[in-house]
Amino acid sequence: MDSEKKQIENKAFTEECNAVLMAVSDALYAIGGKWKLMIIISMARGNKRFTEIQRQVKGISARVLSSELKELEINGFIIKKVAVGYPVTIEYELLPYSQTLQEVVEAMTKWGMQHRQKIKTESSLDKSKN
Amino acid sequence: MDSEKKQIENKAFTEECNAVLMAVSDALYAIGGKWKLMIIISMARGNKRFTEIQRQVKGISARVLSSELKELEINGFIIKKVAVGYPVTIEYELLPYSQTLQEVVEAMTKWGMQHRQKIKTESSLDKSKN
DNA sequence: CGGCATCCAAATAGATACTG
DNA sequence: CAGTATCTATTTGGATGCCG
């Protein structure tokens, strides 16, 4: 391969790489962070109330949950529904757009499970060495 | 559906949800954050040198890249190779384990691209309204 | 080139108390 | 129940200088 051709290929390669990086960066901006995916997962299982979600998403504080829900609403993943009455009941619902995350969630879940398995195997190997 | 059956189903549902949440939480712990996936993507395209990676992963500082590379090495995704000589050359290489992230990366890339498209469409709609 | 050390600013998040 | 307010502690990260 002559060096001119190499340069052209490298350029295309770099551009493809940049496109992928930009996409992943966009994705991380919207759904990155410790909580957003977990909240969506919990809601996809039917949790709608603030306290329900907080109970299932272990470790999240009310303050953080509150601000995450706001961001998810702004970004079109969920909607907050306030039903008048005594007492007022507030429910959060997934919007169709959050369905588009299904593949991402599935891939992460699958990977997370096999990763946990790997860690477990490694730590039991460590033990058997001692 | 009687309430006993409902409770049993709810319990199974909650447990499945917890399993998924735990998996995703594990995954986020290992590969979450702003940079890790991006570094792996850049390396998968052939970038091996510190400065190369820094150039391609826009916005990352040397200090942060350095610490991220260390974590990636500890977690078995990459290996640091030091070639003696003048000057010493240092290269980072992906280990086979990082191949297991391919599905995750693909899903995130795909989603990120369509998300960017959605944002662009929305903002051009906004403009046409004014 | 591939970092590490230091200092400092900003963002993030926990704890606690409080409200309608 | 569904949050908000406040305060503080911790984490994170940028800037800079230095080193072999």
mmCIF file of C-alpha atoms (C1' of nucleotides) in Angstrom:
data_model
loop_
_atom_site.group_PDB
_atom_site.id
_atom_site.type_symbol
_atom_site.label_atom_id
_atom_site.label_comp_id
_atom_site.label_asym_id
_atom_site.label_seq_id
_atom_site.Cartn_x
_atom_site.Cartn_y
_atom_site.Cartn_z
ATOM 1 C CA MET A 1 0.000 0.000 0.000
ATOM 2 C CA ASP A 2 1.495 3.333 -0.991
ATOM 3 C CA SER A 3 1.537 6.138 1.472
ATOM 4 C CA GLU A 4 -0.999 8.290 -0.346
ATOM 5 C CA LYS A 5 -3.589 5.552 -0.262
ATOM 6 C CA LYS A 6 -2.784 4.929 3.351
ATOM 7 C CA GLN A 7 -3.425 8.546 4.182
ATOM 8 C CA ILE A 8 -6.788 8.491 2.455
ATOM 9 C CA GLU A 9 -7.797 5.404 4.324
ATOM 10 C CA ASN A 10 -6.590 6.822 7.583
ATOM 11 C CA LYS A 11 -8.621 9.915 6.981
ATOM 12 C CA ALA A 12 -11.801 7.958 6.353
ATOM 13 C CA PHE A 13 -11.038 5.849 9.382
ATOM 14 C CA THR A 14 -10.545 8.853 11.579
ATOM 15 C CA GLU A 15 -13.751 10.395 10.369
ATOM 16 C CA GLU A 16 -15.720 7.251 11.013
ATOM 17 C CA CYS A 17 -14.150 7.137 14.449
ATOM 18 C CA ASN A 18 -15.141 10.717 15.089
ATOM 19 C CA ALA A 19 -18.698 10.011 14.003
ATOM 20 C CA VAL A 20 -18.920 7.113 16.423
ATOM 21 C CA LEU A 21 -17.345 9.131 19.207
ATOM 22 C CA MET A 22 -19.750 11.964 18.634
ATOM 23 C CA ALA A 23 -22.722 9.623 18.696
ATOM 24 C CA VAL A 24 -21.623 7.945 21.900
ATOM 25 C CA SER A 25 -20.883 11.297 23.410
ATOM 26 C CA ASP A 26 -24.382 12.483 22.526
ATOM 27 C CA ALA A 27 -25.835 9.355 24.036
ATOM 28 C CA LEU A 28 -23.836 9.777 27.221
ATOM 29 C CA TYR A 29 -24.970 13.358 27.478
ATOM 30 C CA ALA A 30 -28.617 12.353 27.343
ATOM 31 C CA ILE A 31 -28.640 9.105 29.290
ATOM 32 C CA GLY A 32 -25.263 8.988 30.952
ATOM 33 C CA GLY A 33 -24.672 9.293 34.625
ATOM 34 C CA LYS A 34 -25.407 6.984 37.457
ATOM 35 C CA TRP A 35 -29.171 7.121 37.518
ATOM 36 C CA LYS A 36 -31.054 7.900 34.332
ATOM 37 C CA LEU A 37 -31.059 4.429 32.815
ATOM 38 C CA MET A 38 -31.853 2.855 36.149
ATOM 39 C CA ILE A 39 -34.842 5.136 36.624
ATOM 40 C CA ILE A 40 -36.108 4.314 33.156
ATOM 41 C CA ILE A 41 -35.675 0.596 33.817
ATOM 42 C CA SER A 42 -37.581 0.844 37.045
ATOM 43 C CA MET A 43 -40.362 2.769 35.356
ATOM 44 C CA ALA A 44 -40.491 0.278 32.505
ATOM 45 C CA ARG A 45 -41.364 -2.303 35.152
ATOM 46 C CA GLY A 46 -44.365 -0.303 36.193
ATOM 47 C CA ASN A 47 -43.064 1.976 38.917
ATOM 48 C CA LYS A 48 -44.756 5.307 38.574
ATOM 49 C CA ARG A 49 -44.717 6.982 41.936
ATOM 50 C CA PHE A 50 -41.811 8.977 43.285
ATOM 51 C CA THR A 51 -41.450 6.854 46.392
ATOM 52 C CA GLU A 52 -41.806 3.587 44.474
ATOM 53 C CA ILE A 53 -39.000 4.559 42.158
ATOM 54 C CA GLN A 54 -36.842 5.714 45.023
ATOM 55 C CA ARG A 55 -37.377 2.414 46.816
ATOM 56 C CA GLN A 56 -36.352 0.372 43.807
ATOM 57 C CA VAL A 57 -33.428 2.420 42.595
ATOM 58 C CA LYS A 58 -31.238 1.728 45.574
ATOM 59 C CA GLY A 59 -29.150 4.529 46.933
ATOM 60 C CA ILE A 60 -30.757 7.454 45.198
ATOM 61 C CA SER A 61 -31.726 10.393 47.367
ATOM 62 C CA ALA A 62 -34.930 12.349 47.018
ATOM 63 C CA ARG A 63 -33.063 15.388 45.875
ATOM 64 C CA VAL A 64 -31.194 13.577 43.151
ATOM 65 C CA LEU A 65 -34.240 11.615 42.025
ATOM 66 C CA SER A 66 -36.174 14.836 41.796
ATOM 67 C CA SER A 67 -33.629 16.517 39.578
ATOM 68 C CA GLU A 68 -33.123 13.436 37.407
ATOM 69 C CA LEU A 69 -36.860 13.158 36.816
ATOM 70 C CA LYS A 70 -36.913 16.775 35.744
ATOM 71 C CA GLU A 71 -34.148 16.211 33.231
ATOM 72 C CA LEU A 72 -35.798 13.077 31.900
ATOM 73 C CA GLU A 73 -38.973 15.062 31.414
ATOM 74 C CA ILE A 74 -37.175 17.900 29.621
ATOM 75 C CA ASN A 75 -35.499 15.422 27.311
ATOM 76 C CA GLY A 76 -38.774 13.772 26.368
ATOM 77 C CA PHE A 77 -38.360 10.420 28.065
ATOM 78 C CA ILE A 78 -41.092 10.746 30.654
ATOM 79 C CA ILE A 79 -44.062 12.858 31.578
ATOM 80 C CA LYS A 80 -45.281 13.961 34.964
ATOM 81 C CA LYS A 81 -48.978 13.541 35.529
ATOM 82 C CA VAL A 82 -50.702 15.300 38.368
ATOM 83 C CA ALA A 83 -54.141 13.993 39.228
ATOM 84 C CA VAL A 84 -56.184 16.428 41.241
ATOM 85 C CA GLY A 85 -58.014 15.082 44.259
ATOM 86 C CA TYR A 86 -57.452 14.479 47.933
ATOM 87 C CA PRO A 87 -54.668 13.857 48.158
ATOM 88 C CA VAL A 88 -53.165 14.906 44.856
ATOM 89 C CA THR A 89 -51.479 11.913 43.251
ATOM 90 C CA ILE A 90 -48.459 12.361 41.088
ATOM 91 C CA GLU A 91 -47.362 9.771 38.597
ATOM 92 C CA TYR A 92 -44.520 9.627 36.159
ATOM 93 C CA GLU A 93 -45.017 7.809 32.895
ATOM 94 C CA LEU A 94 -42.646 6.710 30.211
ATOM 95 C CA LEU A 95 -43.160 8.325 26.848
ATOM 96 C CA PRO A 96 -42.715 6.338 23.628
ATOM 97 C CA TYR A 97 -39.284 7.846 23.107
ATOM 98 C CA SER A 98 -37.882 5.909 26.023
ATOM 99 C CA GLN A 99 -38.726 2.711 24.119
ATOM 100 C CA THR A 100 -35.929 3.587 21.735
ATOM 101 C CA LEU A 101 -33.524 2.841 24.560
ATOM 102 C CA GLN A 102 -34.485 -0.797 24.702
ATOM 103 C CA GLU A 103 -31.505 -2.080 22.754
ATOM 104 C CA VAL A 104 -29.120 -0.033 24.839
ATOM 105 C CA VAL A 105 -30.648 -1.318 28.049
ATOM 106 C CA GLU A 106 -30.561 -4.891 26.822
ATOM 107 C CA ALA A 107 -26.946 -4.670 25.763
ATOM 108 C CA MET A 108 -25.926 -3.107 29.057
ATOM 109 C CA THR A 109 -27.879 -5.649 31.058
ATOM 110 C CA LYS A 110 -26.367 -8.560 29.198
ATOM 111 C CA TRP A 111 -22.883 -7.164 29.534
ATOM 112 C CA GLY A 112 -23.344 -6.277 33.184
ATOM 113 C CA MET A 113 -24.471 -9.803 33.992
ATOM 114 C CA GLN A 114 -21.561 -11.493 32.295
ATOM 115 C CA HIS A 115 -19.192 -8.953 33.815
ATOM 116 C CA ARG A 116 -20.475 -9.752 37.301
ATOM 117 C CA GLN A 117 -20.005 -13.422 36.513
ATOM 118 C CA LYS A 118 -16.439 -12.755 35.444
ATOM 119 C CA ILE A 119 -15.662 -10.808 38.610
ATOM 120 C CA LYS A 120 -17.139 -13.567 40.743
ATOM 121 C CA THR A 121 -15.096 -16.219 38.976
ATOM 122 C CA GLU A 122 -11.941 -14.197 39.358
ATOM 123 C CA SER A 123 -12.441 -13.574 43.050
ATOM 124 C CA SER A 124 -13.123 -17.253 43.718
ATOM 125 C CA LEU A 125 -9.954 -18.102 41.812
ATOM 126 C CA ASP A 126 -8.117 -15.667 44.043
ATOM 127 C CA LYS A 127 -9.438 -17.458 47.080
ATOM 128 C CA SER A 128 -8.405 -20.890 45.848
ATOM 129 C CA LYS A 129 -4.903 -19.590 45.281
ATOM 130 C CA ASN A 130 -4.527 -18.636 48.962
ATOM 131 C CA MET B 1 -56.703 -12.189 38.948
ATOM 132 C CA ASP B 2 -56.900 -12.759 42.692
ATOM 133 C CA SER B 3 -54.704 -10.735 44.953
ATOM 134 C CA GLU B 4 -52.516 -13.630 46.049
ATOM 135 C CA LYS B 5 -51.539 -14.410 42.484
ATOM 136 C CA LYS B 6 -50.946 -10.748 41.876
ATOM 137 C CA GLN B 7 -48.565 -10.571 44.780
ATOM 138 C CA ILE B 8 -46.599 -13.537 43.549
ATOM 139 C CA GLU B 9 -46.310 -12.003 40.120
ATOM 140 C CA ASN B 10 -45.343 -8.661 41.556
ATOM 141 C CA LYS B 11 -42.640 -10.309 43.579
ATOM 142 C CA ALA B 12 -41.158 -12.059 40.562
ATOM 143 C CA PHE B 13 -41.430 -8.841 38.635
ATOM 144 C CA THR B 14 -39.647 -6.866 41.305
ATOM 145 C CA GLU B 15 -36.909 -9.456 41.507
ATOM 146 C CA GLU B 16 -36.385 -9.444 37.771
ATOM 147 C CA CYS B 17 -36.266 -5.682 37.916
ATOM 148 C CA ASN B 18 -33.690 -5.796 40.670
ATOM 149 C CA ALA B 19 -31.582 -8.227 38.676
ATOM 150 C CA VAL B 20 -31.621 -5.899 35.694
ATOM 151 C CA LEU B 21 -30.890 -2.887 37.839
ATOM 152 C CA MET B 22 -27.988 -4.651 39.470
ATOM 153 C CA ALA B 23 -26.550 -5.654 36.106
ATOM 154 C CA VAL B 24 -26.832 -2.172 34.683
ATOM 155 C CA SER B 25 -25.394 -0.744 37.843
ATOM 156 C CA ASP B 26 -22.427 -3.115 37.562
ATOM 157 C CA ALA B 27 -21.955 -2.118 33.964
ATOM 158 C CA LEU B 28 -22.067 1.565 34.796
ATOM 159 C CA TYR B 29 -19.554 1.038 37.539
ATOM 160 C CA ALA B 30 -17.080 -0.540 35.119
ATOM 161 C CA ILE B 31 -17.653 1.456 31.968
ATOM 162 C CA GLY B 32 -19.755 4.410 33.067
ATOM 163 C CA GLY B 33 -18.593 7.961 33.141
ATOM 164 C CA LYS B 34 -17.803 10.368 30.413
ATOM 165 C CA TRP B 35 -14.680 8.825 28.963
ATOM 166 C CA LYS B 36 -14.151 5.083 29.280
ATOM 167 C CA LEU B 37 -16.233 3.983 26.328
ATOM 168 C CA MET B 38 -14.854 6.762 24.179
ATOM 169 C CA ILE B 39 -11.299 5.754 24.958
ATOM 170 C CA ILE B 40 -12.059 2.140 24.099
ATOM 171 C CA ILE B 41 -13.698 3.203 20.844
ATOM 172 C CA SER B 42 -10.706 5.297 19.903
ATOM 173 C CA MET B 43 -8.357 2.445 20.710
ATOM 174 C CA ALA B 44 -10.465 0.010 18.722
ATOM 175 C CA ARG B 45 -9.768 2.242 15.722
ATOM 176 C CA GLY B 46 -6.064 1.754 16.201
ATOM 177 C CA ASN B 47 -5.019 4.568 18.475
ATOM 178 C CA LYS B 48 -2.404 3.293 20.829
ATOM 179 C CA ARG B 49 -0.336 6.242 21.982
ATOM 180 C CA PHE B 50 -1.296 8.532 24.809
ATOM 181 C CA THR B 51 -1.198 11.643 22.692
ATOM 182 C CA GLU B 52 -3.071 10.022 19.817
ATOM 183 C CA ILE B 53 -5.886 9.038 22.109
ATOM 184 C CA GLN B 54 -5.960 12.441 23.698
ATOM 185 C CA ARG B 55 -6.189 14.086 20.297
ATOM 186 C CA GLN B 56 -9.100 11.972 19.206
ATOM 187 C CA VAL B 57 -11.105 11.962 22.394
ATOM 188 C CA LYS B 58 -11.928 15.619 22.326
ATOM 189 C CA GLY B 59 -11.889 17.527 25.538
ATOM 190 C CA ILE B 60 -10.066 15.055 27.734
ATOM 191 C CA SER B 61 -7.135 16.381 29.730
ATOM 192 C CA ALA B 62 -3.888 14.530 30.268
ATOM 193 C CA ARG B 63 -4.610 14.075 33.910
ATOM 194 C CA VAL B 64 -8.010 12.557 33.330
ATOM 195 C CA LEU B 65 -6.833 10.389 30.435
ATOM 196 C CA SER B 66 -4.037 9.105 32.582
ATOM 197 C CA SER B 67 -6.315 8.069 35.394
ATOM 198 C CA GLU B 68 -8.893 6.557 33.068
ATOM 199 C CA LEU B 69 -6.227 4.448 31.371
ATOM 200 C CA LYS B 70 -5.148 3.174 34.753
ATOM 201 C CA GLU B 71 -8.660 2.139 35.651
ATOM 202 C CA LEU B 72 -9.155 0.478 32.295
ATOM 203 C CA GLU B 73 -5.966 -1.467 32.860
ATOM 204 C CA ILE B 74 -6.968 -2.533 36.360
ATOM 205 C CA ASN B 75 -10.314 -3.729 35.074
ATOM 206 C CA GLY B 76 -8.752 -5.844 32.361
ATOM 207 C CA PHE B 77 -9.772 -3.877 29.291
ATOM 208 C CA ILE B 78 -6.359 -2.722 28.172
ATOM 209 C CA ILE B 79 -2.696 -3.297 28.757
ATOM 210 C CA LYS B 80 0.139 -0.826 28.885
ATOM 211 C CA LYS B 81 3.197 -1.829 26.920
ATOM 212 C CA VAL B 82 6.491 -0.124 27.502
ATOM 213 C CA ALA B 83 9.084 -0.681 24.815
ATOM 214 C CA VAL B 84 12.584 0.096 25.972
ATOM 215 C CA GLY B 85 14.746 2.167 23.676
ATOM 216 C CA TYR B 86 15.545 5.781 23.004
ATOM 217 C CA PRO B 87 13.115 7.206 23.541
ATOM 218 C CA VAL B 88 10.984 4.740 25.442
ATOM 219 C CA THR B 89 7.717 4.229 23.580
ATOM 220 C CA ILE B 90 4.566 3.507 25.435
ATOM 221 C CA GLU B 91 1.574 1.913 23.812
ATOM 222 C CA TYR B 92 -1.795 0.900 25.113
ATOM 223 C CA GLU B 93 -3.504 -2.118 23.641
ATOM 224 C CA LEU B 94 -6.979 -3.453 23.921
ATOM 225 C CA LEU B 95 -7.278 -6.835 25.546
ATOM 226 C CA PRO B 96 -9.792 -9.407 24.296
ATOM 227 C CA TYR B 97 -12.127 -8.546 27.149
ATOM 228 C CA SER B 98 -12.883 -5.181 25.640
ATOM 229 C CA GLN B 99 -14.328 -7.011 22.624
ATOM 230 C CA THR B 100 -17.203 -8.051 24.857
ATOM 231 C CA LEU B 101 -18.301 -4.413 24.853
ATOM 232 C CA GLN B 102 -19.014 -4.428 21.154
ATOM 233 C CA GLU B 103 -22.759 -4.824 21.450
ATOM 234 C CA VAL B 104 -22.945 -2.088 24.043
ATOM 235 C CA VAL B 105 -20.930 0.252 21.884
ATOM 236 C CA GLU B 106 -23.019 -0.531 18.833
ATOM 237 C CA ALA B 107 -26.282 0.016 20.653
ATOM 238 C CA MET B 108 -25.081 3.306 22.100
ATOM 239 C CA THR B 109 -23.756 4.483 18.748
ATOM 240 C CA LYS B 110 -26.968 3.667 16.977
ATOM 241 C CA TRP B 111 -29.056 5.344 19.630
ATOM 242 C CA GLY B 112 -26.802 8.370 19.807
ATOM 243 C CA MET B 113 -27.046 8.888 16.076
ATOM 244 C CA GLN B 114 -30.805 8.728 15.941
ATOM 245 C CA HIS B 115 -31.004 10.904 19.039
ATOM 246 C CA ARG B 116 -28.863 13.558 17.376
ATOM 247 C CA GLN B 117 -31.128 13.340 14.357
ATOM 248 C CA LYS B 118 -34.161 13.834 16.575
ATOM 249 C CA ILE B 119 -32.659 16.884 18.278
ATOM 250 C CA LYS B 120 -31.742 18.391 14.924
ATOM 251 C CA THR B 121 -35.257 17.846 13.575
ATOM 252 C CA GLU B 122 -36.788 19.385 16.674
ATOM 253 C CA SER B 123 -34.604 22.457 16.577
ATOM 254 C CA SER B 124 -35.330 23.060 12.883
ATOM 255 C CA LEU B 125 -39.022 22.734 13.651
ATOM 256 C CA ASP B 126 -38.598 25.346 16.356
ATOM 257 C CA LYS B 127 -37.033 27.680 13.840
ATOM 258 C CA SER B 128 -39.801 27.209 11.290
ATOM 259 C CA LYS B 129 -42.346 28.076 13.954
ATOM 260 C CA ASN B 130 -40.794 31.489 14.547
ATOM 261 C "C1'" DC C 1 6.365 12.029 24.799
ATOM 262 C "C1'" DG C 2 3.879 10.456 28.794
ATOM 263 C "C1'" DG C 3 2.921 11.521 32.405
ATOM 264 C "C1'" DC C 4 2.826 13.304 38.010
ATOM 265 C "C1'" DA C 5 2.281 17.069 41.639
ATOM 266 C "C1'" DT C 6 0.049 20.898 43.180
ATOM 267 C "C1'" DC C 7 -3.347 24.329 43.607
ATOM 268 C "C1'" DC C 8 -7.763 25.901 43.041
ATOM 269 C "C1'" DA C 9 -12.660 26.249 41.203
ATOM 270 C "C1'" DA C 10 -16.835 24.023 40.144
ATOM 271 C "C1'" DA C 11 -19.989 20.371 40.136
ATOM 272 C "C1'" DT C 12 -22.109 16.683 42.729
ATOM 273 C "C1'" DA C 13 -24.160 14.643 46.354
ATOM 274 C "C1'" DG C 14 -25.255 13.360 51.375
ATOM 275 C "C1'" DA C 15 -27.734 14.793 55.670
ATOM 276 C "C1'" DT C 16 -31.188 17.005 57.771
ATOM 277 C "C1'" DA C 17 -35.051 19.679 58.380
ATOM 278 C "C1'" DC C 18 -39.199 21.362 56.642
ATOM 279 C "C1'" DT C 19 -43.685 21.997 53.876
ATOM 280 C "C1'" DG C 20 -48.533 21.613 51.767
ATOM 281 C "C1'" DC D 1 -46.543 11.623 49.661
ATOM 282 C "C1'" DA D 2 -43.601 14.415 46.906
ATOM 283 C "C1'" DG D 3 -40.811 17.033 47.126
ATOM 284 C "C1'" DT D 4 -37.721 21.870 48.488
ATOM 285 C "C1'" DA D 5 -34.129 24.377 51.142
ATOM 286 C "C1'" DT D 6 -29.944 24.684 53.239
ATOM 287 C "C1'" DC D 7 -25.556 23.416 54.517
ATOM 288 C "C1'" DT D 8 -21.641 20.879 54.134
ATOM 289 C "C1'" DA D 9 -18.500 17.209 52.446
ATOM 290 C "C1'" DT D 10 -16.610 14.952 48.703
ATOM 291 C "C1'" DT D 11 -15.479 14.378 43.997
ATOM 292 C "C1'" DT D 12 -14.141 16.006 39.848
ATOM 293 C "C1'" DG D 13 -11.616 18.552 36.772
ATOM 294 C "C1'" DG D 14 -9.010 22.509 34.704
ATOM 295 C "C1'" DA D 15 -4.490 24.997 34.690
ATOM 296 C "C1'" DT D 16 0.101 25.050 35.294
ATOM 297 C "C1'" DG D 17 4.684 23.565 36.021
ATOM 298 C "C1'" DC D 18 7.876 19.984 36.204
ATOM 299 C "C1'" DC D 19 10.335 15.665 35.180
ATOM 300 C "C1'" DG D 20 13.062 11.890 32.782
#
